[in-house]
Coordinates of C-alpha atoms in Angstrom, one line a residue:
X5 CA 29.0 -18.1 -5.5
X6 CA 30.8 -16.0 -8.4
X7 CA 28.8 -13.0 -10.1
X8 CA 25.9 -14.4 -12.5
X9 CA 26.8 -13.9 -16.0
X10 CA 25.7 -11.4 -18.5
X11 CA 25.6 -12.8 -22.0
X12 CA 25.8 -10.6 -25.2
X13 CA 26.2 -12.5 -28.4
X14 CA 27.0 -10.8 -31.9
X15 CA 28.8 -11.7 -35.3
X16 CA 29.5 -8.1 -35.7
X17 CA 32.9 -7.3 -34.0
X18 CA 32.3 -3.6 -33.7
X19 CA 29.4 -3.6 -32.6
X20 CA 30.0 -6.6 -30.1
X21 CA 32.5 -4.3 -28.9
X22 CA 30.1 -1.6 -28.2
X23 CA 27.8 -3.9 -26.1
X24 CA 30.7 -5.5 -24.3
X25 CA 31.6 -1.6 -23.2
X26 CA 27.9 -0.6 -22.5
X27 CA 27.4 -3.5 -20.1
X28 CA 30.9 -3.5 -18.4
X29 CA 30.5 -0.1 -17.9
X30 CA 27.3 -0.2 -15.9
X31 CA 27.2 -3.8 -14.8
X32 CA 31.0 -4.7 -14.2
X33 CA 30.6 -4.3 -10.7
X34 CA 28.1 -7.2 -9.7
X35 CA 27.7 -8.8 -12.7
X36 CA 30.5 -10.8 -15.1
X37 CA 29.8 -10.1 -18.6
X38 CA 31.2 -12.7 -21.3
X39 CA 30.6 -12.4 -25.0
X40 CA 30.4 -14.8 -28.0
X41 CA 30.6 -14.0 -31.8
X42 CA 28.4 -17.3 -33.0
X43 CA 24.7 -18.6 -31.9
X44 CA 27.5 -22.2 -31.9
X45 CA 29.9 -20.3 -29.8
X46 CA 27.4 -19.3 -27.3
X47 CA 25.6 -22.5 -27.1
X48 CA 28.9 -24.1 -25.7
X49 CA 29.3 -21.4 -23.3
X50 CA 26.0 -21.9 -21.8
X51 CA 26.3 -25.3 -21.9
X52 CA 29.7 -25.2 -19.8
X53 CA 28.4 -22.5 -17.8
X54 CA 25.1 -25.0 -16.8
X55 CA 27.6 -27.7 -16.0
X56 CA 29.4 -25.3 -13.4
X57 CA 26.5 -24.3 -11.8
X58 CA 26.8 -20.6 -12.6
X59 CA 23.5 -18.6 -12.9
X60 CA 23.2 -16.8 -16.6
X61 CA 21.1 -13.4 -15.8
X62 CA 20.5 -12.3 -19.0
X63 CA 21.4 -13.3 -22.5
X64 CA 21.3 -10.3 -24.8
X65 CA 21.8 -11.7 -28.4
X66 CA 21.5 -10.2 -31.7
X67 CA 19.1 -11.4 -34.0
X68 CA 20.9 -11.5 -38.0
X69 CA 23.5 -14.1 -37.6
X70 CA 24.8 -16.9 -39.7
X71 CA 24.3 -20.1 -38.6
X72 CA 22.2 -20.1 -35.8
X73 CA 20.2 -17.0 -35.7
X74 CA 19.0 -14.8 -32.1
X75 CA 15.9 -16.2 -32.3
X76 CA 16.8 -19.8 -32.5
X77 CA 20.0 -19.5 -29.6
X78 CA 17.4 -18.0 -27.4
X79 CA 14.8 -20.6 -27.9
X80 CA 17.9 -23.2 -27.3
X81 CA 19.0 -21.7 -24.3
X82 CA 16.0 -21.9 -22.3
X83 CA 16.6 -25.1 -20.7
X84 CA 19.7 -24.6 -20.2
X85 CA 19.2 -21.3 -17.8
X86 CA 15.6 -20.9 -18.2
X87 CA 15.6 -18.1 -15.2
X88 CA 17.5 -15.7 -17.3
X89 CA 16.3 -12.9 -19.1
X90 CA 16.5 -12.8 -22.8
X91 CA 16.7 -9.7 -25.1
X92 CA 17.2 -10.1 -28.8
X93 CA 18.9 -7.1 -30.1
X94 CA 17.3 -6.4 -34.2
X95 CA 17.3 -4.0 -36.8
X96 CA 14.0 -2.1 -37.5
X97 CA 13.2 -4.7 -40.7
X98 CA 13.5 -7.5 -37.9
X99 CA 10.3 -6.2 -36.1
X100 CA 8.2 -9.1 -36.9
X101 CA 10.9 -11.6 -36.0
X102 CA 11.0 -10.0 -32.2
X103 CA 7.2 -10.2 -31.6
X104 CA 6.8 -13.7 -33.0
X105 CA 10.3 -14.4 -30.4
X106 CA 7.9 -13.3 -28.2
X107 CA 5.7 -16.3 -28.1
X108 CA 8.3 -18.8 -29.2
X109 CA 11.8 -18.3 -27.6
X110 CA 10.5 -16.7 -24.5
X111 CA 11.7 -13.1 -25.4
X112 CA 11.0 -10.7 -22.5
X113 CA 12.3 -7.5 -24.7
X114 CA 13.7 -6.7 -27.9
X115 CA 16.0 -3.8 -28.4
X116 CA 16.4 -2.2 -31.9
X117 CA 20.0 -0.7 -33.0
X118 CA 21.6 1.5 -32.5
X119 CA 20.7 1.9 -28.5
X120 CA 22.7 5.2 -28.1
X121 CA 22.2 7.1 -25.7
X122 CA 22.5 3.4 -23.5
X123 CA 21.2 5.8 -20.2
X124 CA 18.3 6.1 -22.1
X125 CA 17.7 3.3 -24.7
X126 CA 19.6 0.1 -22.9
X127 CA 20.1 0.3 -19.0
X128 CA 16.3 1.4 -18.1
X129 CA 14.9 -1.9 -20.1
X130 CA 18.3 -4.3 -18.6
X131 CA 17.5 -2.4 -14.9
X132 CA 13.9 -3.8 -15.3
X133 CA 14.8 -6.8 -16.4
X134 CA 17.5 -7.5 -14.0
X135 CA 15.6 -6.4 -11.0
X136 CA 13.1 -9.4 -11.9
X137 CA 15.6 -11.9 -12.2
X138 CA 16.1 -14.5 -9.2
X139 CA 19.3 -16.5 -8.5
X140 CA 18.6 -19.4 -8.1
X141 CA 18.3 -21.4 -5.0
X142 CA 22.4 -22.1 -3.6
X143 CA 23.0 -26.1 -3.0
X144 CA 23.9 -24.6 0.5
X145 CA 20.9 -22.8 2.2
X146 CA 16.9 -23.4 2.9
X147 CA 16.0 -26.9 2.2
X148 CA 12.3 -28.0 2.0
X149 CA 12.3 -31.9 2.2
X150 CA 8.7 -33.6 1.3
X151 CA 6.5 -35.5 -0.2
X152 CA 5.6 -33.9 -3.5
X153 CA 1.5 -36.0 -3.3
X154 CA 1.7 -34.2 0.4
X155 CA -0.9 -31.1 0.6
X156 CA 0.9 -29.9 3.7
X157 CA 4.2 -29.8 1.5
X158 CA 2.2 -28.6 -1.7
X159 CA 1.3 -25.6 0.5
X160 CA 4.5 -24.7 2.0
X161 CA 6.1 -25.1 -2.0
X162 CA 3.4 -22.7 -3.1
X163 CA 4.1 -20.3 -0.3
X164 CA 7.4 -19.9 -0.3
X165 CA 7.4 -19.9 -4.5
X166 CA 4.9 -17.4 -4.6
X167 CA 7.0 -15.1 -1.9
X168 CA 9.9 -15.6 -4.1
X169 CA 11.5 -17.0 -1.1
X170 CA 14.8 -19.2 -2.8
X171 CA 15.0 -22.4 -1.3
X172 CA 15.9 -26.0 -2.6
X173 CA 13.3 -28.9 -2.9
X174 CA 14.0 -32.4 -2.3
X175 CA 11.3 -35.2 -2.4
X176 CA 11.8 -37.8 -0.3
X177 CA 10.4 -40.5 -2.6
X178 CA 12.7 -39.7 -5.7
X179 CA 15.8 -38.4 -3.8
X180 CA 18.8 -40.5 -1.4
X181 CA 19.9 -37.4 -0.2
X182 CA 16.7 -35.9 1.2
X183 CA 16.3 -39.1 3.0
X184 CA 19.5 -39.4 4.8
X185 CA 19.2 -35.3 5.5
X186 CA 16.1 -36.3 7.0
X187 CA 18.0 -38.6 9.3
X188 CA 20.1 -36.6 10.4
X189 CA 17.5 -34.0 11.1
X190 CA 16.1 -36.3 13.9
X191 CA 12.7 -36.1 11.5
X192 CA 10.4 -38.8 9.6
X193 CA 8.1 -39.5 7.5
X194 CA 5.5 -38.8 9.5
X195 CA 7.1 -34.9 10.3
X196 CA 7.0 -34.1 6.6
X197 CA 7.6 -31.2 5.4
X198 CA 10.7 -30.5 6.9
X199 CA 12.3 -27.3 6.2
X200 CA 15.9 -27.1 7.1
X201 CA 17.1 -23.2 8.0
X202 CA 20.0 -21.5 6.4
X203 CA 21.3 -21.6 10.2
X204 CA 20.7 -25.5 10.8
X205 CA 17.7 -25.5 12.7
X206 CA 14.7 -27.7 12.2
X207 CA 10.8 -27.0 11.3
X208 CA 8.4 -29.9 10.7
X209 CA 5.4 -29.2 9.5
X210 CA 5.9 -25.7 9.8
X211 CA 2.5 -22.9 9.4
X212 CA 3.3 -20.2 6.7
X213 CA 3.6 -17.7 9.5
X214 CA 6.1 -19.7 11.1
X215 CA 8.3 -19.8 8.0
X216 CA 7.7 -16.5 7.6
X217 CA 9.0 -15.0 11.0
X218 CA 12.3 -17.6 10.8
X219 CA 13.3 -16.3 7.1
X220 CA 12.8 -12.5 7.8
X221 CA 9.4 -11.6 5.9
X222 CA 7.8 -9.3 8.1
X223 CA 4.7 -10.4 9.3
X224 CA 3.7 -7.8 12.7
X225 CA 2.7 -4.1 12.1
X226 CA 4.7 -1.7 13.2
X227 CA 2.6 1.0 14.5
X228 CA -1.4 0.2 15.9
X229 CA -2.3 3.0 13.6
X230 CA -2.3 3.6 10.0
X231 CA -3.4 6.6 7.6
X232 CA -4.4 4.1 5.2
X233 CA -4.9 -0.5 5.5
X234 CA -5.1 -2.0 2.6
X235 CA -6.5 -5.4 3.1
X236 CA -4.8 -7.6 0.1
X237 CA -1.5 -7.4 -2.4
X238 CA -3.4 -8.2 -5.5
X239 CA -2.9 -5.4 -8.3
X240 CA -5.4 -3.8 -6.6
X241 CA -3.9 -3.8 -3.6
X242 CA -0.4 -3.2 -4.8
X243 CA -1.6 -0.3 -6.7
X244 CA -2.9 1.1 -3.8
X245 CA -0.4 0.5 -1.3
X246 CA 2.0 2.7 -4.1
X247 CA -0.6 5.9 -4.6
X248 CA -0.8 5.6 -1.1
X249 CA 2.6 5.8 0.2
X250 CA 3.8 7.9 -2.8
X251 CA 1.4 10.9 -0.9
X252 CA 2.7 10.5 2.0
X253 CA 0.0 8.7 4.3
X254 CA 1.1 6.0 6.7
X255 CA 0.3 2.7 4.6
X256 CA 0.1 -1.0 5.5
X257 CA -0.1 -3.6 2.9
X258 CA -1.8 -6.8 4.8
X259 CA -1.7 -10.2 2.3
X260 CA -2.7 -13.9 3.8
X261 CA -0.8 -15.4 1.2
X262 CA 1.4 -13.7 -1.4
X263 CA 1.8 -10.6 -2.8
X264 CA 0.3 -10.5 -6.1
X265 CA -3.2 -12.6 -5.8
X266 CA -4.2 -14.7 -8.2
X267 CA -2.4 -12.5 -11.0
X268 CA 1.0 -13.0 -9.2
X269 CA 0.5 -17.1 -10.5
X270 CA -0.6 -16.1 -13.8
X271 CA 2.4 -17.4 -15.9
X272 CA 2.3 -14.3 -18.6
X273 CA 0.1 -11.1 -18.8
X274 CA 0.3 -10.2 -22.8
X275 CA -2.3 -7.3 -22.7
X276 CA -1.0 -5.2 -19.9
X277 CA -0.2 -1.2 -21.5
X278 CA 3.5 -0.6 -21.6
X279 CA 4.7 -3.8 -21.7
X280 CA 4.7 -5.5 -25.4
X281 CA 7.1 -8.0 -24.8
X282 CA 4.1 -9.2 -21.8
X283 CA 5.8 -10.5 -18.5
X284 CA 5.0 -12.8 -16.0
X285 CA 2.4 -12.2 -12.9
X286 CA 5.1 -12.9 -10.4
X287 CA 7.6 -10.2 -12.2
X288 CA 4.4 -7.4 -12.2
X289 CA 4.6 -8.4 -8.2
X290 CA 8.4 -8.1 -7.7
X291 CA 8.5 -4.5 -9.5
X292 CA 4.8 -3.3 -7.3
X293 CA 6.0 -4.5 -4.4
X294 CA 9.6 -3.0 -4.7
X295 CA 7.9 0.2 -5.7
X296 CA 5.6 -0.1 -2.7
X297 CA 8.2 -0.1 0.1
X298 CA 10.9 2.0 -1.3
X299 CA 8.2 4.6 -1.0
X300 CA 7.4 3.8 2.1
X301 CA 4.7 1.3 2.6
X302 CA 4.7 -1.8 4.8
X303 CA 3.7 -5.0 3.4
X304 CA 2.8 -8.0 5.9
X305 CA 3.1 -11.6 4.6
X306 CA 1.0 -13.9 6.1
X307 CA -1.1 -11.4 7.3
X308 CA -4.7 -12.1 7.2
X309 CA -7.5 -9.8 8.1
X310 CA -10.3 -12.1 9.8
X311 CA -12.8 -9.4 11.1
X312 CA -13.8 -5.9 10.9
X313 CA -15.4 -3.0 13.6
X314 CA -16.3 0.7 13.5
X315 CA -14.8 2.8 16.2
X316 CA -15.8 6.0 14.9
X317 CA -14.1 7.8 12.9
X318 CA -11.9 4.7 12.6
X319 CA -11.9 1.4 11.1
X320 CA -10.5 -1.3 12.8
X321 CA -8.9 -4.3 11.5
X322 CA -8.5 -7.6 13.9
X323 CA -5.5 -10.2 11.9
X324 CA -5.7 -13.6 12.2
X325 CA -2.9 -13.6 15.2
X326 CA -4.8 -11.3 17.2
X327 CA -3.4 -8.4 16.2
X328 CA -5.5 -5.4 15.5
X329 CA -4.8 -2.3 13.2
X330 CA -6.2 1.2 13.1
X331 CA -7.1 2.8 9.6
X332 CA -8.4 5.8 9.2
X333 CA -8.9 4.5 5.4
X334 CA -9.6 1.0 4.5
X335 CA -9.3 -0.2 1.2
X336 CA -10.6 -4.1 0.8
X337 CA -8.7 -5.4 -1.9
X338 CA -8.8 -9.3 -0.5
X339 CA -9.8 -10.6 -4.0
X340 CA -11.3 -14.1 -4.6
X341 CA -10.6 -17.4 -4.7
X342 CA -10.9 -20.2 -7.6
X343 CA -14.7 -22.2 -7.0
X344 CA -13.6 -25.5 -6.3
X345 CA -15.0 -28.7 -8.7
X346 CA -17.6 -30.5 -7.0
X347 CA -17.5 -34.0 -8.3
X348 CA -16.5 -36.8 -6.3
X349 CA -13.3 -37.6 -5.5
X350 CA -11.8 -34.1 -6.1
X351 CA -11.7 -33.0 -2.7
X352 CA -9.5 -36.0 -1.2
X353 CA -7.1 -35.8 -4.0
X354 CA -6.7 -31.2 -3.8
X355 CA -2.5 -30.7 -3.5
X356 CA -2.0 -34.2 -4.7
X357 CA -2.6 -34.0 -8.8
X358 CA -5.5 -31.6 -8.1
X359 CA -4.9 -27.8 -8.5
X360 CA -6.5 -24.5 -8.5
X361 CA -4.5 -22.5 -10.1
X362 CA -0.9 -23.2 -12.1
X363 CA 2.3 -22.6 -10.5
X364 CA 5.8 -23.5 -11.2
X365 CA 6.4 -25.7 -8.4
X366 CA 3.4 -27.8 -10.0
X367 CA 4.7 -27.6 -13.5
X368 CA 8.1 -28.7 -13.0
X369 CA 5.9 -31.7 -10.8
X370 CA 4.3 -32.9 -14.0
X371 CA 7.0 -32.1 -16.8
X372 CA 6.2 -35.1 -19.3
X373 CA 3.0 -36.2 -18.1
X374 CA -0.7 -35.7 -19.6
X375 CA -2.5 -33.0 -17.8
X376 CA -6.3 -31.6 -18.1
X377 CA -7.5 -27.9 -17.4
X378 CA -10.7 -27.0 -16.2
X379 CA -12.2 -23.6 -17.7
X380 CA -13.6 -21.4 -20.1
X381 CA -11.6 -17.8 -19.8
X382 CA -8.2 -16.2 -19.3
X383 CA -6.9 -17.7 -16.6
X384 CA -7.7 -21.4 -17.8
X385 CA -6.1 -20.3 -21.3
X386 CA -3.1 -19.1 -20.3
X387 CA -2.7 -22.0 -18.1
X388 CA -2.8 -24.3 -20.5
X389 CA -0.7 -22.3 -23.1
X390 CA 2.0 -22.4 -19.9
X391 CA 1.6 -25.7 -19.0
X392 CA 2.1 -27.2 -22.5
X393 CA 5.6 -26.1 -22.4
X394 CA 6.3 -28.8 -20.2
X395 CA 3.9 -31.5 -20.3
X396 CA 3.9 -34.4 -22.9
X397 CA 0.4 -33.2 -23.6
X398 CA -2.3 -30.6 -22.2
X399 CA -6.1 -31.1 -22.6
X400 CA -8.4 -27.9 -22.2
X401 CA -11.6 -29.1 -21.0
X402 CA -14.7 -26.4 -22.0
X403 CA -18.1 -26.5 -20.7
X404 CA -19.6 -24.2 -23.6
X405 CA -19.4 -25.0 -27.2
X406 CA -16.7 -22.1 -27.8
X407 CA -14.4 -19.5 -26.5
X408 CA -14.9 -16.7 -27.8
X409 CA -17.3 -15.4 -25.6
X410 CA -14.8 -16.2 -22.6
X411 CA -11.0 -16.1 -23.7
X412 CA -9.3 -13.0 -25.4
X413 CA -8.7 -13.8 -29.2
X414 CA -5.1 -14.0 -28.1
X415 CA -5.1 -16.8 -26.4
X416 CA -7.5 -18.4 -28.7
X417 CA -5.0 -17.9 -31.4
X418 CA -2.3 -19.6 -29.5
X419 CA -3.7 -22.4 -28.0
X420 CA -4.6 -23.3 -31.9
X421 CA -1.1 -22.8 -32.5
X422 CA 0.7 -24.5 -29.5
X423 CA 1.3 -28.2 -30.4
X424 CA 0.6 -29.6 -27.2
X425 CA -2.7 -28.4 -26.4
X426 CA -5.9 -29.6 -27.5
X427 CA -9.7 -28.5 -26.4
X428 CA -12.3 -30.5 -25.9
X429 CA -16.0 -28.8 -25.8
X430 CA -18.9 -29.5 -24.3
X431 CA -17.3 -31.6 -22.2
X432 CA -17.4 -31.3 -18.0
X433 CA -15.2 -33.8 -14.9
X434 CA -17.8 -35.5 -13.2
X435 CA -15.1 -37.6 -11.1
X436 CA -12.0 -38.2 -10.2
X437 CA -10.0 -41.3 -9.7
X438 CA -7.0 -41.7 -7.6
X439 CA -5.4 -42.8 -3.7
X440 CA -2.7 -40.7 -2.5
X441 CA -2.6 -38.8 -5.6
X442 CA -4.8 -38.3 -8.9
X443 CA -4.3 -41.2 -11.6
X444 CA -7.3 -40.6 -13.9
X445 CA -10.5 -38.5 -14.2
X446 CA -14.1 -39.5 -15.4
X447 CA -15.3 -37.2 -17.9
X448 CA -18.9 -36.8 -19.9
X449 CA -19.4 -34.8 -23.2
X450 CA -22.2 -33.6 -25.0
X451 CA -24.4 -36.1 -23.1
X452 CA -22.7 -38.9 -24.1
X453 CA -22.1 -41.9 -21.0
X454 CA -18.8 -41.2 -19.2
X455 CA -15.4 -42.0 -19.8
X456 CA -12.0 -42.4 -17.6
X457 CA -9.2 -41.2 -18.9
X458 CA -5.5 -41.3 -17.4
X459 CA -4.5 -38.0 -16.1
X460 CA -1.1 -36.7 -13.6
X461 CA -2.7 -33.4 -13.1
X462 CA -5.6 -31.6 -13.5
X463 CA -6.1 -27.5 -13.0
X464 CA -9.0 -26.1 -12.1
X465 CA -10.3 -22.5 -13.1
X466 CA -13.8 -22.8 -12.9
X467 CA -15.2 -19.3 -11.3
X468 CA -14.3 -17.3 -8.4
X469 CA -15.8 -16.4 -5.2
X470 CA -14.9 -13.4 -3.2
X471 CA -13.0 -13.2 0.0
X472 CA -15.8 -11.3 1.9
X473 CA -16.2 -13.6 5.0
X474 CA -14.3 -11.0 7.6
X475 CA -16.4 -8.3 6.5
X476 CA -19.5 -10.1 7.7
X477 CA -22.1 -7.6 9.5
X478 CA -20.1 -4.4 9.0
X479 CA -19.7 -3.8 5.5
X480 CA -22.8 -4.8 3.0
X481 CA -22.3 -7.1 -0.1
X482 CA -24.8 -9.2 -2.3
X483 CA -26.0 -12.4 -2.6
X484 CA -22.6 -13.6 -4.0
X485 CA -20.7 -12.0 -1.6
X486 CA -19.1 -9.3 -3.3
X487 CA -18.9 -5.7 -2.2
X488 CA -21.8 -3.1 -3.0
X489 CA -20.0 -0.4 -3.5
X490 CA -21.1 3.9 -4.6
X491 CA -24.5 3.6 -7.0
X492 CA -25.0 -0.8 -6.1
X493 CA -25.8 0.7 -2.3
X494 CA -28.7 2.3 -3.6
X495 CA -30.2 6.0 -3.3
X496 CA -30.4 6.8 -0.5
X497 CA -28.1 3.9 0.8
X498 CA -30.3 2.6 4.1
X499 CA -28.5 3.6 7.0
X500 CA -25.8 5.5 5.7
X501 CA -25.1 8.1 8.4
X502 CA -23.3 11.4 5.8
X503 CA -25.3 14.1 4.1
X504 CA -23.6 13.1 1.4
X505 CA -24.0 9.8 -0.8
X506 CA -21.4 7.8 -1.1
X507 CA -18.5 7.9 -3.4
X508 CA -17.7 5.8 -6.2
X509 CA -15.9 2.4 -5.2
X510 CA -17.2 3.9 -1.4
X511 CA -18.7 1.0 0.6
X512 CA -21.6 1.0 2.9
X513 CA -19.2 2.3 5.1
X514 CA -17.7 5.5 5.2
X515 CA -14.0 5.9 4.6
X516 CA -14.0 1.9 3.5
X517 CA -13.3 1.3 0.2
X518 CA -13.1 -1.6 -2.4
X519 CA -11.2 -2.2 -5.6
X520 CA -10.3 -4.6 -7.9
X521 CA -12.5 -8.2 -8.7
X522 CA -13.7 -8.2 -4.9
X523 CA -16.1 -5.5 -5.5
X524 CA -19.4 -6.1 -7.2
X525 CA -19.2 -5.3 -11.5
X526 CA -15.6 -5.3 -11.4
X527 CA -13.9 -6.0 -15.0
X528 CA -11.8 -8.9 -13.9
X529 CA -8.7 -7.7 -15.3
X530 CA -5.4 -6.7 -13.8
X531 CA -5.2 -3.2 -15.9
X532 CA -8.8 -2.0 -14.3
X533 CA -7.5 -3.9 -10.6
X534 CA -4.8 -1.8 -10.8
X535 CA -6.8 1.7 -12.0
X536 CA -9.5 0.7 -9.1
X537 CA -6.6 0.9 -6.7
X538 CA -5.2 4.3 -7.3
X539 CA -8.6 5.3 -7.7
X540 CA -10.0 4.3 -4.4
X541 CA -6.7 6.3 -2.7
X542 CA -7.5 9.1 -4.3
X543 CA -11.4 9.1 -3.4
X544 CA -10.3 8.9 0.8
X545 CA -8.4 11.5 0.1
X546 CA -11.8 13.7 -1.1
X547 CA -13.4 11.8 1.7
X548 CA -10.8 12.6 4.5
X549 CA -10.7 16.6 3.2
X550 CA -14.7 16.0 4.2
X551 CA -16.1 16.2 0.2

């Protein structure tokens, strides 16, 4: 496949000069860079360049231009290469225009002239950016064939998105080709999913762990022994796993899904500090993860922990293959999971129109087609603003009478503003209506008797419950099953063997620690997660010296 592209787009000759030289010289080597002197110009470009299949990294366009201006091309481009990372270059008056482009034309950063010194004002932002970007999926390559109403294929599309694992879907029902390729892979219906190896072998129905071990994500420890386990790749985790290795101890990362929790599906994070331009949760998890293993760590994907023992001074972790690990420090970052709706018919129809959580693999499923999301706060909000990018239309159901009390006043302002979306208060899914996958759901408001409405998907983000079950008769938690941790254990902690009390985000256990929304009075947000994280390193590090 020939170098992805590397767009910059300018009426100025000069200074489309300038950029052309800045880029060559630091991206010639992997990376062809073209140029365009019209918003017209580079339209046709990217339009040519879509019809020969060649992957467009990053478009970086400037924003005063006759015609059609930056804001506009890169608003026009995104379906055209909607993988690639946009930067509209601006003059200091054109502020406003770049944070607006923000929320309109999917701008991850904007750059103001002149950029000089580039080491320090260009190439740090394009490195960031290019780091995140993914090629996509080669026609040639990993091949998931399915049924996209199966659950078994829903969950091996979610696993493999949420690794960032590139692979090519093909459903069955829509597609010739995945039909005959089934075929000739010996397979049937009734062997679905089918995943078709890079090398030509064959998995049906293939686990995650499976998958995993045949593609190359490491999933055994390497040692029986670490300094420090962190159990979970949320931010919590991540941030852990990075303090951790960055001094030095012996680290392993253990995650039963995909690095990056429930944040790594959120599909944009605007109030993270740093980052104005807001990115999404899977490109936080690309750069923590990165960060975590060049300095050392291991990360193990799937990797579950499924039960917990003292074998003093040590903590030992047992993994859902048998396995067992060794930490002298244990952080439990496992997170929670989305409550699941309670209604009938939900439960038959979960992978097959019903969702918890929003990925892309379910978007790009139910581009054009009326879909309904459960839930009050952040996550349900930014679901829905994400969602109604591709669906005909987005319906946000609310059990309260408002948001304010539940959703940032950023999202609030743009779900008013996104044209696609609509909320409905007091108003709760008391069915759901649907064989083989969800055609409808019965809904009631404000008391009133129940209606069915027509519905392709619906997205649930109605609470969370912790993932707490391994620690079960080792470490204490309350009624909810989230982790007592420092002050919550109570003074004096019953049966808490130091002279010493226990540490903040310290558990019941000595040298066992939790962070992020597992642990009892967490925040809930990804900025504290990932403070909670560091934190709890730091604290086994006073624990360890015997403070």
């Amino acid at each position: 496949m020939s170098r992805p592209v590397l767009l910059a787009v300018d009426d100025d000759g000069p200074v489309l000069a300038a950029v052309e030289r800045d880029l060559r010289a630091r991206y010639a080597e992997h990376y062809r860079v073209l140029t365009a002197s019209s918003g017209g110009q580079a339209l046709d470009l990217l339009r040519r360049l879509r019809l020969r299949e060649e992957p467009v990294a990053l478009l970086l366009v400037d924003q005063r231009m006759p015609g059609t201006c930056g804001v506009e091309l890169l608003s026009a481009s995104r379906p055209l290469h909607p993988e690639a990372r946009r930067v509209l270059l601006t003059a200091y008056a054109d502020t406003e225009a770049a944070i607006a482009a923000i929320n309109d034309a999917g701008v991850q950063h904007y750059l103001r002239k002149p950029w000089h010194p580039p080491e320090e004002r260009l190439y740090p932002v394009l490195d960031d950016l290019l780091r995140t970007w993914r090629r996509p999926a080669p026609v040639a390559g990993l091949r998931l064939l399915g049924d996209r109403w199966s659950p078994a294929t829903h969950a091996l599309r979610q696993f493999l998105g949420r690794n960032l694992v590139p692979y090519r879907w093909m459903d069955v029902e829509a597609d010739c080709a995945a039909r005959q390729l089934l075929v000739v892979a010996g397979a049937d219906a009734g062997s679905l999913p089918v995943l078709l190896l890079d090398d030509g072998e064959v998995l049906t129905r293939p686990e995650p762990a499976e998958v995993a071990g045949r593609i190359g994500l490491p999933a055994r420890a390497q040692r029986t022994a670490y300094d420090l386990v962190v159990a979970g790749a949320g931010p919590a985790g991540l941030a852990a796993g990075v303090r951790g290795a960055s001094e030095g101890l012996s680290t392993l990362l253990l995650e039963c899904n995909a690095p990056g929790g429930q944040a790594g599906a959120t599909s944009r994070i605007a109030n993270y500090l740093g980052v104005p331009a807001g990115l999404s949760g899977a490109d936080l998890t690309v750069r923590a993860r990165e960060q975590a293993i060049r300095l050392g760590a291991e990360v193990l994907v799937p990797a579950e922990a499924v039960g917990l023992r003292r074998a003093d001074p040590y903590t030992v972790v047992r993994l859902a293959d048998g396995d067992e690990v060794s930490a002298s420090t244990l952080v439990i970052a496992s997170g929670v999971t989305y409550r699941t709706l309670d209604v009938p018919g939900v439960d038959a129809l979960s992978g097959q129109g019903v969702y918890y959580g929003a990925g892309r693999a379910e978007a790009v499923d139910h581009a054009g087609g009326a879909v309904y999301v459960v839930g009050g706060g952040n996550a349900a909000g930014q679901a829905a603003i994400f969602l109604g990018q591709v669906a005909a239309s987005v319906t946000l159901l609310v059990r309260g009478s408002e948001l304010a009390g539940t959703m940032s006043r950023y999202l609030i302002d743009r779900l008013e503003a996104a044209e696609t979306v609509s909320v409905e208060y007091d108003t709760e899914v008391v069915g759901a209506v649907g064989t083989g996958r969800l055609a409808g759901l019965r809904l009631r408001s404000g008391g009133t008797a129940e209606r069915e409405v027509d519905a392709d998907a619906v997205f649930v983000f109605i609470g969370q419950a912790p993932r707490t079950g391994w620690l079960e008769g080792v470490v204490r938690r309350d009624e909810r099953g989230f982790v007592l941790t420092g002050a919550d254990l109570g003074s004096p902690p019953p049966d808490w063997p130091l002279d010493v009390p226990p540490l903040p985000l310290e558990t019941s256990v000595p040298r066992v620690f939790a962070a992020g929304d597992v642990r009892r009075g967490s925040t809930k947000r990804i900025a504290s997660a990932v403070a909670e994280g560091a934190m709890a390193v730091s604290l086994a590090h006073e624990r360890l010296a015997g403070r």
